[in-house]
Structures are given as structure tokens and as C-alpha cells.
PDB file of C-alpha atoms in Angstrom:
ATOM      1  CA  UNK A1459     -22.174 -33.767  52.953  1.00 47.00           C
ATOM      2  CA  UNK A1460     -25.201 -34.256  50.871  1.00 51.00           C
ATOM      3  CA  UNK A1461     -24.388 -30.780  49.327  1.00 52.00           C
ATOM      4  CA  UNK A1462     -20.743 -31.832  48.501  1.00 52.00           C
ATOM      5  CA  UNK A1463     -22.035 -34.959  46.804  1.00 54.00           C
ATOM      6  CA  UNK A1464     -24.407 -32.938  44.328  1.00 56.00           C
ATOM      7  CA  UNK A1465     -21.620 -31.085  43.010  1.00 56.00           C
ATOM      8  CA  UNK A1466     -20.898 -32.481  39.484  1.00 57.00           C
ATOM      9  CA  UNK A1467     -17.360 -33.558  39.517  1.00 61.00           C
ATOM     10  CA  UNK A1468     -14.989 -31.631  37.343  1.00 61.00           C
ATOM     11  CA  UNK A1469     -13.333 -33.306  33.903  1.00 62.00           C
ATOM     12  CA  UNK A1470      -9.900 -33.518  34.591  1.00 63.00           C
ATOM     13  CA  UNK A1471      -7.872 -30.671  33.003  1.00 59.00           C
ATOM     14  CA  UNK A1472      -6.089 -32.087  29.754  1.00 61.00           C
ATOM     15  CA  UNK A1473      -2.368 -32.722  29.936  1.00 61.00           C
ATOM     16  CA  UNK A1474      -0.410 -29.664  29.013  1.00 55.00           C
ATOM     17  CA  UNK A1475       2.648 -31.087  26.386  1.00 57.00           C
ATOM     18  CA  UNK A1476       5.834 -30.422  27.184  1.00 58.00           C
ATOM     19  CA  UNK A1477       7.983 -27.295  25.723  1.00 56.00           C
ATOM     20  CA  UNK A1478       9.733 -29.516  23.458  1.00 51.00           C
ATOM     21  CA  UNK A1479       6.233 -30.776  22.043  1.00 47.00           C
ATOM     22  CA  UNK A1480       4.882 -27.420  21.737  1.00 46.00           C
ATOM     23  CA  UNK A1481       7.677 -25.828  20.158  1.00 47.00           C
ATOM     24  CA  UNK A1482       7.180 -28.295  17.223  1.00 46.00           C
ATOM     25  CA  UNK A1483       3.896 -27.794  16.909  1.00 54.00           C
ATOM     26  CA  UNK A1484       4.642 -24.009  16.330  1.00 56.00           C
ATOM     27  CA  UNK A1485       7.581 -24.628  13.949  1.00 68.00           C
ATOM     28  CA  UNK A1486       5.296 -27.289  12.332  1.00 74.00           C
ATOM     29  CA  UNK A1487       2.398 -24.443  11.799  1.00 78.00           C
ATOM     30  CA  UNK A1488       4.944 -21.855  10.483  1.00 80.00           C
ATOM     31  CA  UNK A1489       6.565 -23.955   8.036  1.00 86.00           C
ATOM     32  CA  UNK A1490       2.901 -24.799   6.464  1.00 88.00           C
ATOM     33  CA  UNK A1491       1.854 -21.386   6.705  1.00 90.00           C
ATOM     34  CA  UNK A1492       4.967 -20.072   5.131  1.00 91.00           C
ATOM     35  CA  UNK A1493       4.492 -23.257   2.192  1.00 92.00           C
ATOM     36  CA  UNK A1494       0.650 -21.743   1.633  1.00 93.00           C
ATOM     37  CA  UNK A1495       2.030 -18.289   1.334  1.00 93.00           C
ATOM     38  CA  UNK A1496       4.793 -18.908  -1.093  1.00 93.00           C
ATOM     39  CA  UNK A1497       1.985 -20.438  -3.335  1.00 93.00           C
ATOM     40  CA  UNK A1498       1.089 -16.705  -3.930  1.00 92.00           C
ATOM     41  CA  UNK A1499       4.659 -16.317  -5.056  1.00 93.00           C
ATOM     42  CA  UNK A1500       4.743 -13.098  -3.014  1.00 94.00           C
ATOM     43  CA  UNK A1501       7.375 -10.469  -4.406  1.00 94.00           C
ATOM     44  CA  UNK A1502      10.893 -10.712  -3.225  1.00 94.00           C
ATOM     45  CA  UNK A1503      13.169  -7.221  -1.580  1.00 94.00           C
ATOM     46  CA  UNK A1504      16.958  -8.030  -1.935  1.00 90.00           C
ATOM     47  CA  UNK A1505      19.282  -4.561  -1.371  1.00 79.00           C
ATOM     48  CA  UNK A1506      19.774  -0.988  -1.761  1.00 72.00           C
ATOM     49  CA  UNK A1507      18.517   2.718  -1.213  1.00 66.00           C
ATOM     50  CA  UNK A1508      15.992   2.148  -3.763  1.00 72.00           C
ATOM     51  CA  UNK A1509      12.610   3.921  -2.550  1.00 80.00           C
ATOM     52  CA  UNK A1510      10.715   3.122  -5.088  1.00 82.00           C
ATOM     53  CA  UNK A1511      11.465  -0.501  -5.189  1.00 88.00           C
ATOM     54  CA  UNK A1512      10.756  -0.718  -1.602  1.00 91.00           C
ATOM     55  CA  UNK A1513       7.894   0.878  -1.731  1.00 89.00           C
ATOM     56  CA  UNK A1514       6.469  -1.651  -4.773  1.00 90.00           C
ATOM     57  CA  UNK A1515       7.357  -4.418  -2.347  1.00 94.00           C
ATOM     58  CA  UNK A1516       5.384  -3.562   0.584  1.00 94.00           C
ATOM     59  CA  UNK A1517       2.273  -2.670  -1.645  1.00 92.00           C
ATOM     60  CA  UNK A1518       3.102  -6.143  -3.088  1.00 94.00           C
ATOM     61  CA  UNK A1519       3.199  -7.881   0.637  1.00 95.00           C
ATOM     62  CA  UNK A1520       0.074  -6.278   1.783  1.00 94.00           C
ATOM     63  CA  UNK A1521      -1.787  -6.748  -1.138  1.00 94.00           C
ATOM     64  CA  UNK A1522      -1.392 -10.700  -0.695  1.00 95.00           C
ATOM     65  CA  UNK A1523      -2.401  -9.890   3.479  1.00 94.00           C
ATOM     66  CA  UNK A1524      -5.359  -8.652   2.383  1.00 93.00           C
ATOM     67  CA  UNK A1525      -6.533 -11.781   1.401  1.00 93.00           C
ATOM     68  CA  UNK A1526      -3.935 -14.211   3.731  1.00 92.00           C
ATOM     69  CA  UNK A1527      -5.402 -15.605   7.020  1.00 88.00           C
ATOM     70  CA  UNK A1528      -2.178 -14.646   9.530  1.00 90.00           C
ATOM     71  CA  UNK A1529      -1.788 -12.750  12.588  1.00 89.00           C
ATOM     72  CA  UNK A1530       0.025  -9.188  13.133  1.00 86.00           C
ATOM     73  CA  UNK A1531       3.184 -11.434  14.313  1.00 87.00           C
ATOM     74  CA  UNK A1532       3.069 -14.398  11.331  1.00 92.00           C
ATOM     75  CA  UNK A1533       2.865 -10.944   8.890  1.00 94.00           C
ATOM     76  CA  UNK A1534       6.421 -10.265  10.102  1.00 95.00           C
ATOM     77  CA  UNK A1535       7.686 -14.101   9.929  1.00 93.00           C
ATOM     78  CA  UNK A1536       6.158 -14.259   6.275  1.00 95.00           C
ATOM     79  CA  UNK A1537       7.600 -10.744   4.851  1.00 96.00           C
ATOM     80  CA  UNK A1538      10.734 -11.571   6.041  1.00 95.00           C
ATOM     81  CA  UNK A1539      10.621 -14.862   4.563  1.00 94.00           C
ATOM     82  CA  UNK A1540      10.791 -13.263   0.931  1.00 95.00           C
ATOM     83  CA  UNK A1541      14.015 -10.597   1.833  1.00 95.00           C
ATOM     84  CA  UNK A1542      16.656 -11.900   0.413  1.00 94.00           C
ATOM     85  CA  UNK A1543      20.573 -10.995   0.102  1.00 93.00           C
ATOM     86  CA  UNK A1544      21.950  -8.160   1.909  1.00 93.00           C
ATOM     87  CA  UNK A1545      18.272  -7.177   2.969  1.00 94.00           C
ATOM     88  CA  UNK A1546      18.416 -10.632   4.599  1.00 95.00           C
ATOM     89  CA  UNK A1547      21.351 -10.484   6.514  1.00 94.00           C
ATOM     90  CA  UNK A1548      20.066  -6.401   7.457  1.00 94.00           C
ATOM     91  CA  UNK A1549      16.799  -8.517   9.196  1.00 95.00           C
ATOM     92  CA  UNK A1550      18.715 -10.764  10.728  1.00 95.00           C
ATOM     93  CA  UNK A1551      20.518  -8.614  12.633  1.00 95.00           C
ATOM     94  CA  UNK A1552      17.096  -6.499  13.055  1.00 94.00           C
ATOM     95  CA  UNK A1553      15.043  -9.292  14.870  1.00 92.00           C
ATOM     96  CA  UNK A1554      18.483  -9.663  17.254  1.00 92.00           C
ATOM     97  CA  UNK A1555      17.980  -6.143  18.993  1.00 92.00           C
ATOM     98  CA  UNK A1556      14.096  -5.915  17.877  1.00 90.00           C
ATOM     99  CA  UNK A1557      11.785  -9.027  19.419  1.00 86.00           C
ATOM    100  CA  UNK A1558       8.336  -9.310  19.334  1.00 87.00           C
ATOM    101  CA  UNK A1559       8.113  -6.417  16.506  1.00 90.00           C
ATOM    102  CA  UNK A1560       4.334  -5.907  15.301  1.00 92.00           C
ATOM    103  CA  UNK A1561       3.597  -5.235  11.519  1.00 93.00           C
ATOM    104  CA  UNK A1562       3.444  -1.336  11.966  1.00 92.00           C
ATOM    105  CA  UNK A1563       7.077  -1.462  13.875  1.00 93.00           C
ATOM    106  CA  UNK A1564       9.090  -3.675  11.119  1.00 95.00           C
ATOM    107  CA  UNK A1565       7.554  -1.281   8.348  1.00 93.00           C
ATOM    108  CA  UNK A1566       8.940   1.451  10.653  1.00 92.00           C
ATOM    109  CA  UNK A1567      12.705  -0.576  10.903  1.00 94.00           C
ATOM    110  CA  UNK A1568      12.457  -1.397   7.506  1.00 94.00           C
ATOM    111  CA  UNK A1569      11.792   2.251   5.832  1.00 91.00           C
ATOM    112  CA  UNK A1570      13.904   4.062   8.300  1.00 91.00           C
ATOM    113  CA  UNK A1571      16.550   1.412   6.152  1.00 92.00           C
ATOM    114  CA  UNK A1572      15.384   1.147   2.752  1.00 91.00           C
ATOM    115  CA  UNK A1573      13.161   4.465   2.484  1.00 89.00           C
ATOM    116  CA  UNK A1574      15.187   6.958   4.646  1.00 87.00           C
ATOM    117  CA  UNK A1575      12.569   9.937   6.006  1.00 87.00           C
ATOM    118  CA  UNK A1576      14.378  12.666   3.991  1.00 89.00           C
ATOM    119  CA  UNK A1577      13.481  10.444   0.696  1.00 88.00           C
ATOM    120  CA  UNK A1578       9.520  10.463   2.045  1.00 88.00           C
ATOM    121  CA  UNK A1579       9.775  14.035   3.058  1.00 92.00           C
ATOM    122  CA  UNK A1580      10.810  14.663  -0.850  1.00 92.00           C
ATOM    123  CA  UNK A1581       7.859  12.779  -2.091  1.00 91.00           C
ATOM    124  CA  UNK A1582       5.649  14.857  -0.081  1.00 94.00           C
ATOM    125  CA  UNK A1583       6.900  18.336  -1.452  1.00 95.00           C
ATOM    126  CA  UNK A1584       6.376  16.904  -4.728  1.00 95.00           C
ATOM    127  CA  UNK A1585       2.734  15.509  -4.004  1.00 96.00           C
ATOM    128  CA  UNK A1586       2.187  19.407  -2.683  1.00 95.00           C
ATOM    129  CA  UNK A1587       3.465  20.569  -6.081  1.00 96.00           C
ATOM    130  CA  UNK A1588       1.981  18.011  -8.287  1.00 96.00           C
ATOM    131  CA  UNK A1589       0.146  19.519 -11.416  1.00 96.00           C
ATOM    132  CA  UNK A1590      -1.150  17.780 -14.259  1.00 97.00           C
ATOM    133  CA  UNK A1591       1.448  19.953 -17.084  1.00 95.00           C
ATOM    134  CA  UNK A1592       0.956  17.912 -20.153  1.00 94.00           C
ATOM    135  CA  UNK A1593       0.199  14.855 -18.792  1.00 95.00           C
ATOM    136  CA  UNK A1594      -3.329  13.170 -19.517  1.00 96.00           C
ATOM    137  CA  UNK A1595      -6.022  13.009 -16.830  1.00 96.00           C
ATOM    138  CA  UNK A1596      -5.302   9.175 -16.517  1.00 96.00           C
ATOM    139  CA  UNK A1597      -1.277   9.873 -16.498  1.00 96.00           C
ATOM    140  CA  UNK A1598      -1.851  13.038 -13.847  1.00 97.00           C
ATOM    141  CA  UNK A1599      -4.035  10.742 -11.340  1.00 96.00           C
ATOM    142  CA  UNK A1600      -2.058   7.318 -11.557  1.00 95.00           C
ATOM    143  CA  UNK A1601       1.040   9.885 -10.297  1.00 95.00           C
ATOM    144  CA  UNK A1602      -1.110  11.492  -8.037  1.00 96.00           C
ATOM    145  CA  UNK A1603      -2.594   8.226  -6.396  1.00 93.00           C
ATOM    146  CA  UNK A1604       1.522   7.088  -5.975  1.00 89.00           C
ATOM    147  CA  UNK A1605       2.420  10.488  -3.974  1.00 92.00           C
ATOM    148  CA  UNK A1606      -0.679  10.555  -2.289  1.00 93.00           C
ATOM    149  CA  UNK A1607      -0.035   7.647  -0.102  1.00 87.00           C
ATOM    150  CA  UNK A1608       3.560   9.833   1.340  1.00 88.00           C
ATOM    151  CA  UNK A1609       1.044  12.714   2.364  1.00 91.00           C
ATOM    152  CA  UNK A1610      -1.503  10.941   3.777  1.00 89.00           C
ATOM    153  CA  UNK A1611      -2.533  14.025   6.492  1.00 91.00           C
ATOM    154  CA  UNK A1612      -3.440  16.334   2.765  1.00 94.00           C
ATOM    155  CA  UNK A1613      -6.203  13.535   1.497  1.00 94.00           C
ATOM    156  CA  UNK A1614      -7.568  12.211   4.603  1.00 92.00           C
ATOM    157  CA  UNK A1615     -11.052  13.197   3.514  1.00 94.00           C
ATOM    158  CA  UNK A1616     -13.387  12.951   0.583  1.00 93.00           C
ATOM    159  CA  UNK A1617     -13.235  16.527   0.476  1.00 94.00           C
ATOM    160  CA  UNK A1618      -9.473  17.074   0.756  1.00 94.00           C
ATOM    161  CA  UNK A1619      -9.107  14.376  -1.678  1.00 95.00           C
ATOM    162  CA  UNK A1620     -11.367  16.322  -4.339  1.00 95.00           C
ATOM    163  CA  UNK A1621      -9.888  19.530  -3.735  1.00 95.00           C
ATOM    164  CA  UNK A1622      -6.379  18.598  -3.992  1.00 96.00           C
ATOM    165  CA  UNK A1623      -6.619  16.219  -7.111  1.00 97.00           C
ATOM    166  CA  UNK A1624      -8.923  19.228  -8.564  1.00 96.00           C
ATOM    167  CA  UNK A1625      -6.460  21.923  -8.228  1.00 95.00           C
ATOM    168  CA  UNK A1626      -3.978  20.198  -9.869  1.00 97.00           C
ATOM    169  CA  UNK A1627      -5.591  20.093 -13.154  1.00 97.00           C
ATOM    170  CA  UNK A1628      -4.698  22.476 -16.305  1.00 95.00           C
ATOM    171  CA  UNK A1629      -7.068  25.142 -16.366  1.00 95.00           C
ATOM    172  CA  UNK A1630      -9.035  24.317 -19.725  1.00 94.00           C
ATOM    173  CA  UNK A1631      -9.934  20.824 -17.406  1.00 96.00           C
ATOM    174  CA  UNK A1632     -10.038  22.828 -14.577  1.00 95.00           C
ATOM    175  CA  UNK A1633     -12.945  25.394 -15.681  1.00 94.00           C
ATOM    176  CA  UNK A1634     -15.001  22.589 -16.646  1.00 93.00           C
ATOM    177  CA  UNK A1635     -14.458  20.708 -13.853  1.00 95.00           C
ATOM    178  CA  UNK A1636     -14.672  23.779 -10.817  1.00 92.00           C
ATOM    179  CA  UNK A1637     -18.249  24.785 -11.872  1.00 91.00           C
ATOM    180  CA  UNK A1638     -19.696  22.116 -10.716  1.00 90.00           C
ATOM    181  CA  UNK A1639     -18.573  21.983  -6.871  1.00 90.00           C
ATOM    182  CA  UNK A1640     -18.200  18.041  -6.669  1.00 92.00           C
ATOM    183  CA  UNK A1641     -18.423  16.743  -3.447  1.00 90.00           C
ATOM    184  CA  UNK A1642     -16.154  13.755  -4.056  1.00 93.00           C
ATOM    185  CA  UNK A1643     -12.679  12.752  -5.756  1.00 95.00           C
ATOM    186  CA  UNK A1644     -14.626   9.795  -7.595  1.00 94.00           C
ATOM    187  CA  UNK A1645     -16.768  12.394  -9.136  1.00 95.00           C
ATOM    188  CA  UNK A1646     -14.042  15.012 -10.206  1.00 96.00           C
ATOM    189  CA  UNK A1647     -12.027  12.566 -12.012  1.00 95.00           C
ATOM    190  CA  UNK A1648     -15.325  10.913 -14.164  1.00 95.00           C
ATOM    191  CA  UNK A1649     -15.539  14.618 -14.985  1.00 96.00           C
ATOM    192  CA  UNK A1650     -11.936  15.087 -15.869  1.00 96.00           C
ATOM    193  CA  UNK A1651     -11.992  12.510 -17.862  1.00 95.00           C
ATOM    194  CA  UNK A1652     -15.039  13.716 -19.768  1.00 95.00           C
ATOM    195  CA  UNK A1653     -14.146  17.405 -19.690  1.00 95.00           C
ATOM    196  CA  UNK A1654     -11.118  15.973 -21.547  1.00 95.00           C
ATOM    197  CA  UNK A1655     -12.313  13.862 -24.215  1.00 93.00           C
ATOM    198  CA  UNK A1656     -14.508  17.078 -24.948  1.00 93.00           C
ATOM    199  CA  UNK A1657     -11.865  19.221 -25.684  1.00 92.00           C
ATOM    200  CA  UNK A1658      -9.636  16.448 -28.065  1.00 87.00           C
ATOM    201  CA  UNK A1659     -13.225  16.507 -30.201  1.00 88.00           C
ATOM    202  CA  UNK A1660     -13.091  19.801 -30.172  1.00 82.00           C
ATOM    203  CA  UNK A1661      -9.728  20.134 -31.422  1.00 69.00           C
ATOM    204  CA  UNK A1662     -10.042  17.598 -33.598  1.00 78.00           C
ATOM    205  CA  UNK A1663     -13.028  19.693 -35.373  1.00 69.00           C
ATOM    206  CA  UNK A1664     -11.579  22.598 -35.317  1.00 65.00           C
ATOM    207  CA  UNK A1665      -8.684  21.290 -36.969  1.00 67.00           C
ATOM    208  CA  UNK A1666     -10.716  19.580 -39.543  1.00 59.00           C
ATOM    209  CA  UNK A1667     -12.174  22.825 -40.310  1.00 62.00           C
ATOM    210  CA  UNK A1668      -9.036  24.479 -40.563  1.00 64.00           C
ATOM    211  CA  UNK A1669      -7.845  21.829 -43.362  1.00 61.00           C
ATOM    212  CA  UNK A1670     -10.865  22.198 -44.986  1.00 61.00           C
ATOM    213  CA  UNK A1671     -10.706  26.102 -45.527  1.00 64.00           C
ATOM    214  CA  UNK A1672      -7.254  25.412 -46.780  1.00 67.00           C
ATOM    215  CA  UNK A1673      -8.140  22.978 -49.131  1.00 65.00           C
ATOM    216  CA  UNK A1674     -11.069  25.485 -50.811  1.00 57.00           C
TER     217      UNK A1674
END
């Protein structure tokens, strides 16, 4: 008995609310949330087999993630807040067969929809072929950092990443560039980019001289 009576009592356990109470709290949290997030004006998807566009709004989405407070399942609520149109109605029947999706699963749904596989698998036979051509070292890796993100298994190392954007240069950047083994794609593109403002002086010399020999 004198045990029993040391035992500090317990604090009662608080009231759990009702459903009713506690769906409104969760309605009332999404609807703030949602009001917080359209302060970023985050960009809009409305219709169409248009890969590109669908691609530019999931960048778009998870660029304003990576600084948004929200969990895996509020991601979903909020990107499907800014679908609009016949992309709207396409979700609505989506979350009737699909409940509970995660992030990774509605950007599954939603490019097996808007981005159809045989699209991707077109962007990644192009990212294979990608060569720079006539395009300047600036024009050749803002195309090459667009593909790259369809072939994710050819650049998923430093390495890979160097060797791949390397080889796709024009030889007279190329045999600058190759010489000096760089380990890393941050360091083959400074040297691009130097390797090519090189060779415009040079040209532009060399066709100074040319005028010159003309004019005498």
C-alpha cells in the first residue's frame, strides 16, 4: 500500500476532439498553407501533349518546394492546386482511383499523361547524340543541361558528366580541352569556355592580318 501511494499520479490524458473538430482543423491548415503558397505565384499547367511545357512546370513546382515548408502529401494538394482546365478535371478523376499518392507517384500519373514515355525515350536518343555543331559553348551546355535530366543513368557521376559533355564538343574545343584530363564537368566547361574565346581572338587576328595585307 505504501508502494502504491508513492507512485506519482498520472495527468489525465487530454480530450481527443471529435472528427468533426479535427477535420476543420485540417481543412483550416490546408487552406492557409495553400494562401502562403500562392504568394509565390507558383506556375500554372492547363492542357495538352505538350512535353516541354510540362516539363517547365514541374521544374517550376519544385523549384518553389525547395524552399516551401510542406510534407510529401501537402506537395501533391499544392501542385494540384495550380492545374487548371482540362488538366484539372484529368486530376480529378486521378485522385478518384489514386488515394494517398506520394510526390514521386503523381509525377509518375502525371507524365505517363502529359509526357508520354515514348516522348522521354526521344529526348534520351537525342541527349546520346547531342554535339555542340555550331552552337556556342554556352548554347551547347544550356541544351545539354535540358536533355541531361531525361538520361539521368549517362551523368550520374562527376566523371560521366565530364566525359559526356566533353565529347560532345567540336574538335578545335575539343583538342584544347582533352589534353588536359579534367576530372570534373565544372572544370571542362571553364575550359570550354576559355578554349573558345581563344580561338574568336585568334580569328579575329588573323583576319585583321588578312585585311591588312590586302590593304598594302
Amino acid at each position: 500500500l505504501r508502494q502504491q501511494q508513492q507512485q506519482p499520479q498520472q495527468p489525465p490524458a487530454p480530450p481527443v476532439p471529435p472528427p468533426a473538430v479535427q477535420d476543420f482543423h485540417v481543412e483550416a491548415r490546408t487552406i492557409t498553407l495553400t494562401k502562403e503558397f500562392n504568394k509565390m505565384k507558383p506556375p500554372s499547367f492547363k492542357r495538352g501533349i505538350e512535353p516541354m511545357k510540362a516539363e517547365v512546370w514541374v521544374l517550376g513546382i519544385e523549384k518553389l518546394f525547395d524552399v516551401f515548408p510542406c510534407t510529401a502529401a501537402q506537395k501533391v494538394q499544392l501542385a494540384a492546386y495550380t492545374l487548371e482546365d482540362e488538366a484539372r478535371r484529368w486530376w480529378m478523376l486521378t485522385r478518384t482511383v489514386h488515394q494517398g499518392l506520394t510526390w514521386d507517384r503523381f509525377l509518375e500519373l502525371f507524365y505517363d499523361k502529359y509526357f508520354p514515355q515514348s516522348m522521354r525515350d526521344k529526348k534520351v536518343t537525342k541527349f546520346d547524340t547531342l554535339r555542340q555543331g555550331n552552337k556556342t559553348v554556352a548554347e551547347f551546355e544550356a541544351q545539354f543541361a535540358e536533355l541531361a535530366r531525361f538520361a539521368p543513368h549517362m551523368v550520374d557521376t562527376e566523371y560521366k558528366q565530364a566525359c559526356k559533355f566533353e565529347g560532345g564538343l567540336r574538335s578545335a574545343i575539343l583538342d584544347k580541352v582533352n589534353m588536359l584530363k579534367l576530372p570534373t564537368y565544372v572544370d571542362v566547361l571553364e575550359r570550354a569556355v576559355i578554349a573558345e574565346g581563344n580561338l574568336a581572338t585568334q580569328s579575329r587576328i588573323s583576319e585583321w592580318k588578312g585585311k591588312r595585307q590586302n590593304t598594302q
